[in-house]
XYZ file of C-alpha atoms in Angstrom:
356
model
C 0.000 0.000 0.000
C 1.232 3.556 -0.482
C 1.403 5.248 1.976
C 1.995 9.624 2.551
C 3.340 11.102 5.271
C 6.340 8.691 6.064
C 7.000 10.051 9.112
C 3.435 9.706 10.453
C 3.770 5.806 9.251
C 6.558 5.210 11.250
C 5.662 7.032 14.497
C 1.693 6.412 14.700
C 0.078 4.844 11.805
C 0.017 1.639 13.917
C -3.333 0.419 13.561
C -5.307 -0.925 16.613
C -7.891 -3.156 16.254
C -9.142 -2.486 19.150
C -9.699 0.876 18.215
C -11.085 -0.128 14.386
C -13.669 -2.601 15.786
C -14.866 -0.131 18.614
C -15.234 2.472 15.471
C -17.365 0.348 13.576
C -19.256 -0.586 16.209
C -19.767 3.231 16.951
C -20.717 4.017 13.677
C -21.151 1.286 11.619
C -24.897 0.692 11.402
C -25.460 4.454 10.745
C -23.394 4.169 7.767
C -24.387 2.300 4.326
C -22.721 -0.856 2.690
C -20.527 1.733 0.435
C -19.312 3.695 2.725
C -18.244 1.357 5.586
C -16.730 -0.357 2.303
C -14.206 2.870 2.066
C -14.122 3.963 5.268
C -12.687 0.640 6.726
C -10.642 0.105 4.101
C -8.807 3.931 2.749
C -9.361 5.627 5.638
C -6.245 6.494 8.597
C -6.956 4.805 11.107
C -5.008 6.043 14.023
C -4.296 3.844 17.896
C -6.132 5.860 20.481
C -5.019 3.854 22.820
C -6.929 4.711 26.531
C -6.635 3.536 30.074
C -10.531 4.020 30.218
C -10.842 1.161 26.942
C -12.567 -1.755 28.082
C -15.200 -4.210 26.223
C -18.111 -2.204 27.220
C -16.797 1.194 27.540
C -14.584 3.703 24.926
C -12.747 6.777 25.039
C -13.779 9.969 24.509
C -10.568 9.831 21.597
C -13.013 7.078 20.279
C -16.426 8.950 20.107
C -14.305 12.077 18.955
C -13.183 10.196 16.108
C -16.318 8.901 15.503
C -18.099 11.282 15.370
C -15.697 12.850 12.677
C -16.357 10.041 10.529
C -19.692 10.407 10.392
C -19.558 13.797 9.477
C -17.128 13.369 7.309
C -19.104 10.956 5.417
C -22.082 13.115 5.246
C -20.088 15.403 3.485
C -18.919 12.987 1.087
C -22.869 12.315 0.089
C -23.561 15.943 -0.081
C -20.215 16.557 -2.603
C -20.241 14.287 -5.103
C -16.241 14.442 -6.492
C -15.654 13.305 -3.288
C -17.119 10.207 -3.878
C -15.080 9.901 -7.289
C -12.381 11.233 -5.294
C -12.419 8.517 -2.756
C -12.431 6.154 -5.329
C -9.104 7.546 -6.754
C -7.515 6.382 -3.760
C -8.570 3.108 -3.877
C -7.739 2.528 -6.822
C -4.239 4.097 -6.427
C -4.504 2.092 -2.703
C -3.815 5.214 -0.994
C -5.092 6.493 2.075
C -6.953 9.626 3.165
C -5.699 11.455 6.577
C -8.750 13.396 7.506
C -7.596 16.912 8.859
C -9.797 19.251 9.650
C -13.869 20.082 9.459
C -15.315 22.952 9.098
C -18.760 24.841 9.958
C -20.167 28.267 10.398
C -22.514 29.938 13.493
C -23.940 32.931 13.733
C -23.084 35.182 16.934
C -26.234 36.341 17.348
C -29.629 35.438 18.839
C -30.302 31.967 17.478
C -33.607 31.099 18.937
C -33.238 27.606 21.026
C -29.781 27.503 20.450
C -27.010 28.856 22.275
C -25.298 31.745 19.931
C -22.413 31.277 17.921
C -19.833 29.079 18.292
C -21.011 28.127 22.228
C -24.023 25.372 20.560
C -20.854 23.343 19.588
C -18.144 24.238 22.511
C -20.600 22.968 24.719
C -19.765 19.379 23.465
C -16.412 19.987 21.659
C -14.488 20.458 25.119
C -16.137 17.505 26.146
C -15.148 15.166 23.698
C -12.056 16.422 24.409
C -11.151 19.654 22.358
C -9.565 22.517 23.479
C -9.365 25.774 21.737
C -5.934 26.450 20.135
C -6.147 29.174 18.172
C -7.942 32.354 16.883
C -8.144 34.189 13.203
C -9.778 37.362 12.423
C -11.256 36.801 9.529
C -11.579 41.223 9.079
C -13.009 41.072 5.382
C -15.798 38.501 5.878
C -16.418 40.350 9.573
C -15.953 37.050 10.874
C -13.914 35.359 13.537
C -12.835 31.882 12.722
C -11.067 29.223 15.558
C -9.653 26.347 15.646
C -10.244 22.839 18.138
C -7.742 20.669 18.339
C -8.061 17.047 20.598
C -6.240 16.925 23.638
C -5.240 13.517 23.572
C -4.197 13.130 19.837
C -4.199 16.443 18.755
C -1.890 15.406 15.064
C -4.374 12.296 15.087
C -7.785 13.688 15.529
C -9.490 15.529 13.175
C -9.336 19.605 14.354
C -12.501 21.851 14.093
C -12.452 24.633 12.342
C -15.327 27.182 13.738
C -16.218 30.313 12.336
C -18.731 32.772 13.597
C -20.326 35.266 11.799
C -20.866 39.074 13.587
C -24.317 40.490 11.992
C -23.664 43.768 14.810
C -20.574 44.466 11.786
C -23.630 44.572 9.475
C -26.544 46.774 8.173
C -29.411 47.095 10.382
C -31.655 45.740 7.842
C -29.057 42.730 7.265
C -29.372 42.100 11.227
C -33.108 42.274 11.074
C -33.073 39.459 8.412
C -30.356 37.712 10.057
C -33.122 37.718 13.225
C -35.531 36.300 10.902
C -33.522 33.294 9.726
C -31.948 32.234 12.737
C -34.338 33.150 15.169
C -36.411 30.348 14.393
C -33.253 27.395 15.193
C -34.264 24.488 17.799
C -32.059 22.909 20.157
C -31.256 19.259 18.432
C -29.948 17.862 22.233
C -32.221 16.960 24.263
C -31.662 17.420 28.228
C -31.043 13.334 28.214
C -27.863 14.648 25.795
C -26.954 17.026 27.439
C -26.582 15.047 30.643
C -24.364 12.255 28.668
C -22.287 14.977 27.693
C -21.608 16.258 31.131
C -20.993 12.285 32.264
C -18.806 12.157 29.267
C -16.641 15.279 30.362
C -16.677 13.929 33.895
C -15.182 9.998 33.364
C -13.403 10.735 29.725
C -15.274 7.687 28.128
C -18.735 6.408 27.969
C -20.516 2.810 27.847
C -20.411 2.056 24.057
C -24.330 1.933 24.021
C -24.524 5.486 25.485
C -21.906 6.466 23.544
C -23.873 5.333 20.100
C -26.569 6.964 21.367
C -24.968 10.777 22.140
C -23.441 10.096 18.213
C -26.434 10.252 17.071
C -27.656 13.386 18.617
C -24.264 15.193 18.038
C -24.483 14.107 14.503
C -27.935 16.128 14.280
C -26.045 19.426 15.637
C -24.524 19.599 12.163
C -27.607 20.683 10.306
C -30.011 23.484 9.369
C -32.053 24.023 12.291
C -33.645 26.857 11.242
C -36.870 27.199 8.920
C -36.597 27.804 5.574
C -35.569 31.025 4.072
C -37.609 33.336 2.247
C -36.567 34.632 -1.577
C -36.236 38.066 -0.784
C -33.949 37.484 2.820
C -32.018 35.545 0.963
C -31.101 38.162 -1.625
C -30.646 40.566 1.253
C -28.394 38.513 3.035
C -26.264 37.453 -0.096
C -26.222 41.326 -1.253
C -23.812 41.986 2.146
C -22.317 38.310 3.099
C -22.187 35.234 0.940
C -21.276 33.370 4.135
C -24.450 33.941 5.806
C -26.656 33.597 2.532
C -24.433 29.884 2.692
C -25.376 29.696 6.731
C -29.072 30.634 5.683
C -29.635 27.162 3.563
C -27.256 25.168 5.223
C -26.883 25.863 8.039
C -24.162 24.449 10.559
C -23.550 21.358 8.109
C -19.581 20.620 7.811
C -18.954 23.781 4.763
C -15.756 21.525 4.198
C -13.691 18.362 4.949
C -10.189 18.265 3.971
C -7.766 15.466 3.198
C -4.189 15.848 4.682
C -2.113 15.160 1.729
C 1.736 15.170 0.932
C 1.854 18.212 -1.563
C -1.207 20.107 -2.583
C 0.444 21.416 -5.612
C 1.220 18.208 -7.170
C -2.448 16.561 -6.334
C -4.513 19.368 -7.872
C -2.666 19.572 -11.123
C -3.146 15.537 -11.191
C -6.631 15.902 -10.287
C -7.330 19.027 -12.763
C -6.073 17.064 -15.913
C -8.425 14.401 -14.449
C -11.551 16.342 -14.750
C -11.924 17.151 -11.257
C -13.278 20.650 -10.810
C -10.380 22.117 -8.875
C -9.613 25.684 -6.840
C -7.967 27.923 -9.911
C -4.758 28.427 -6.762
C -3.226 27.377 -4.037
C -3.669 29.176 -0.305
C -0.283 29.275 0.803
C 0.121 30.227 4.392
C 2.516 33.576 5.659
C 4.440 30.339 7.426
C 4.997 28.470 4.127
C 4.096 25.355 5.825
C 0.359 25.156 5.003
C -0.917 24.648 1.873
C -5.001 24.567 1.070
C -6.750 23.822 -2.027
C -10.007 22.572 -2.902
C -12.804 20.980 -5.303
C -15.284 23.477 -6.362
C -18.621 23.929 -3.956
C -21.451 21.409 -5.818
C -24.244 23.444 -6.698
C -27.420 21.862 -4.626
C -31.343 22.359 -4.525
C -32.533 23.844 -0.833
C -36.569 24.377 0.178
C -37.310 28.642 -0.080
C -40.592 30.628 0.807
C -42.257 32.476 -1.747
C -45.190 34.660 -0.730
C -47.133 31.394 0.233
C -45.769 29.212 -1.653
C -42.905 26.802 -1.126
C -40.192 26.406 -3.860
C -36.294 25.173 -4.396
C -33.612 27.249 -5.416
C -30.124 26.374 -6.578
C -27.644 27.353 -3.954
C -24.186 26.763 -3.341
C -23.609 23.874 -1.056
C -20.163 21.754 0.610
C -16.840 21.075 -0.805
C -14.019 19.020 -0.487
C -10.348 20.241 0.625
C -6.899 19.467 0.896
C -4.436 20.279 2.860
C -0.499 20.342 3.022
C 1.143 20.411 6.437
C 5.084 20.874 6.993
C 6.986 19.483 10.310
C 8.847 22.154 11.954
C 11.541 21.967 15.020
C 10.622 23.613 18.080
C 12.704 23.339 21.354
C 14.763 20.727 19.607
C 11.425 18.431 18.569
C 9.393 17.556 15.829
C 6.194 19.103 15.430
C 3.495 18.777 12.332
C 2.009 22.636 11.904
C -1.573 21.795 12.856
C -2.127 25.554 12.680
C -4.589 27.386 9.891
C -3.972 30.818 8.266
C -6.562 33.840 7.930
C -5.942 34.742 4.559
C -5.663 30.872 3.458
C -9.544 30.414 5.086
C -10.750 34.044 3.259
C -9.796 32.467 0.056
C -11.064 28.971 0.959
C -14.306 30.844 2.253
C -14.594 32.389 -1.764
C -15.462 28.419 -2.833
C -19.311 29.037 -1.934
C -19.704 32.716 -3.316
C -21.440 31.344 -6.170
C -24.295 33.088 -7.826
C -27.694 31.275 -6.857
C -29.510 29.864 -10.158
C-alpha cells in the first residue's frame, strides 16, 4: 500500500484493532454498505489507545473520532467528487488522513440555540477539544477558531469554527439575520446534554450510550432553522455570501479536507483528471500550510415564496486538501496543525457562487 506522510507511518500509523472494531461498532450501522466499504478500508486509522478502553466502555478519543467520521461521510454524500475522489484512492490504494472540518454559526440570537460558536463548545471540550487558536477573519467580519483534541491532537481531526458578527452589518441585514436564525431548535435533548456532562466527567462512555450521544451530536450539524424566504435571501447574499451559505445550510460541515503530501502536485493531477479544482493554491505567511479545494457542488434547498414553497439552486459543501510541513521547536518535531486567515478568506470564496 502507499502510503503519505512517512513520518506519520513510522511514528503512529500503527493500527489498533481495538480501536477499528470499537469504530465500527460506533458508527457502523449508521453508515451504508458503500461507505463502511471505504471507510474501513482507505481511511487512517489512528491507535487511540486509553486507560478508560474496556469491552463495554470507549474513550472519549473514540467517540471524537467517531463522530468525525460520520460527518465526514455526510459530506462525502452531499459533494459528489468526493465520492469519485475517494475512489481515486482506492484505486491508487492510498489512504486519506482526515484533517480538519469545518462549519459556520452565527453570533447572534439563534432562537433555542445557544449563539455562535457556544451550541458546539458545549460538546467539543467535552469530547475532548480545546481551543488552540484564533483568526480574524476582518473582510468577511468574521472570527474563525480552531479545536484541536487533547489527547491526539496530530491524530484527531481539528474543528475549524467560524462565527459570523451580523452587529458588523446593516441594520436591515441584522433584522433578516433575526428572521432566519431566530427560528433554530435545540437538536440535544436534556437526556444529551446530561451524557455529555458524564462524558466530560469519566473521559469515556458505555459504548451503548456512547452510540446513542453520536447520534444526537451528529444532528447538531444541520439546518435548524426554517426555511428562508426569496427576498432574505437576496438581502443577506447582497452583504455576506457566508451567511446567505449559513441561511440554507446551516451548521452542516462547509468543508472536509484530506491531509495530503503536496497540494500542488495533487490538484494539477486531479485538474487534468476532470476534477473541478480551486484555480490556486492558499499558501500560508508560514509556508508550511498549503489549502486547495474541489469546487462547492451546486445543490437544490426548500425557499418561501409569498405562500408558496419552492427550491432554489444554492451553493452547497466542498471538499479540501491540505499540506502540512513538520517544523523543530525546542529541539522536537512538530506537524504545523495551525490554519492561516488569509488561506480560510480564500477557501471561504469556494461558496460565493451566484444562486440559479
Amino acid at each position: 500500500m502507499h502510503n503519505r506522510y512517512s513520518i506519520l507511518t513510522e511514528t503512529i500509523m500503527s493500527i489498533s484493532h481495538l480501536t477499528r472494531d470499537t469504530l465500527r461498532n460506533l458508527i457502523g450501522d449508521q453508515l451504508s454498505n458503500q461507505e463502511n466499504e471505504w471507510m474501513w478500508s482507505c481511511l487512517h486509522i489512528p491507535h487511540l489507545s486509553s486507560p478508560a478502553n474496556n469491552e463495554n466502555t470507549t474513550s472519549r478519543a473514540e467517540i471524537a473520532f467517531a463522530l468525525a467520521l460520520r460527518l465526514l461521510a455526510e459530506l462525502v454524500r452531499r459533494v459528489p467528487e468526493s465520492t469519485l475522489y475517494i475512489e481515486r484512492i482506492q484505486k491508487h490504494q492510498q489512504n486519506l488522513i482526515f484533517d480538519h472540518g469545518a462549519l459556520r454559526t452565527v453570533d447572534w440570537f439563534s432562537g433555542q440555540l445557544p449563539r455562535g460558536e457556544a451550541s458546539f463548545t458545549r460538546f467539543l471540550t467535552a469530547l475532548g477539544y480545546t481551543h488552540a487558536a484564533t483568526y480574524p477573519l476582518t473582510r468577511l467580519k468574521m472570527t474563525g477558531r480552531s479545536y484541536a483534541h487533547e489527547d491526539f491532537p496530530e491524530d484527531i481531526p481539528q474543528y475549524f469554527v467560524s462565527e459570523l458578527h451580523p452587529d458588523r452589518f446593516s441594520s436591515d441585514f441584522q433584522q433578516a439575520v433575526s428572521r432566519v436564525v431566530g427560528t433554530s431548535r435545540d437538536p440535544l435533548s436534556p437526556d444529551d446534554i446530561a451524557l455529555i456532562e458524564q462524558l466530560r466527567r469519566d473521559k469515556s462512555l458505555p459504548i451503548e450510550q456512547a452510540k446513542q450521544l453520536i447520534v444526537s451530536l451528529a444532528g447538531c450539524f444541520d439546518r435548524q432553522h426554517e426555511p428562508i424566504t426569496v427576498e432574505d435571501y437576496a438581502l443577506l447574499k447582497n452583504e455576506s455570501a457566508e451567511m446567505a451559505w449559513i441561511a440554507t445550510e446551516g451548521n452542516a460541515f462547509n468543508h472536509a479536507t484530506d491531509r495530503v503530501e503536496n497540494v500542488l502536485t495533487l490538484s494539477e493531477e486531479l485538474r487534468k483528471e476532470g476534477f473541478t479544482i480551486k484555480d490556486t493554491i492558499e499558501i500560508s505567511q508560514t509556508k508550511r500550510v498549503r489549502q486547495t479545494a474541489i469546487k462547492a457542488t451546486q445543490v437544490e434547498r426548500p425557499f418561501k415564496q409569498n405562500e408558496n414553497n419552492i427550491n432554489m439552486t444554492v451553493p452547497g459543501s466542498f471538499f479540501e486538501f491540505i499540506s502540512r510541513d513538520f517544523f523543530e521547536e525546542n529541539g522536537i518535531t512538530k506537524l504545523d496543525l495551525a490554519f492561516d486567515a488569509s488561506n480560510a478568506t480564500g477557501i471561504f470564496k469556494m461558496t460565493e457562487a451566484t444562486a440559479c
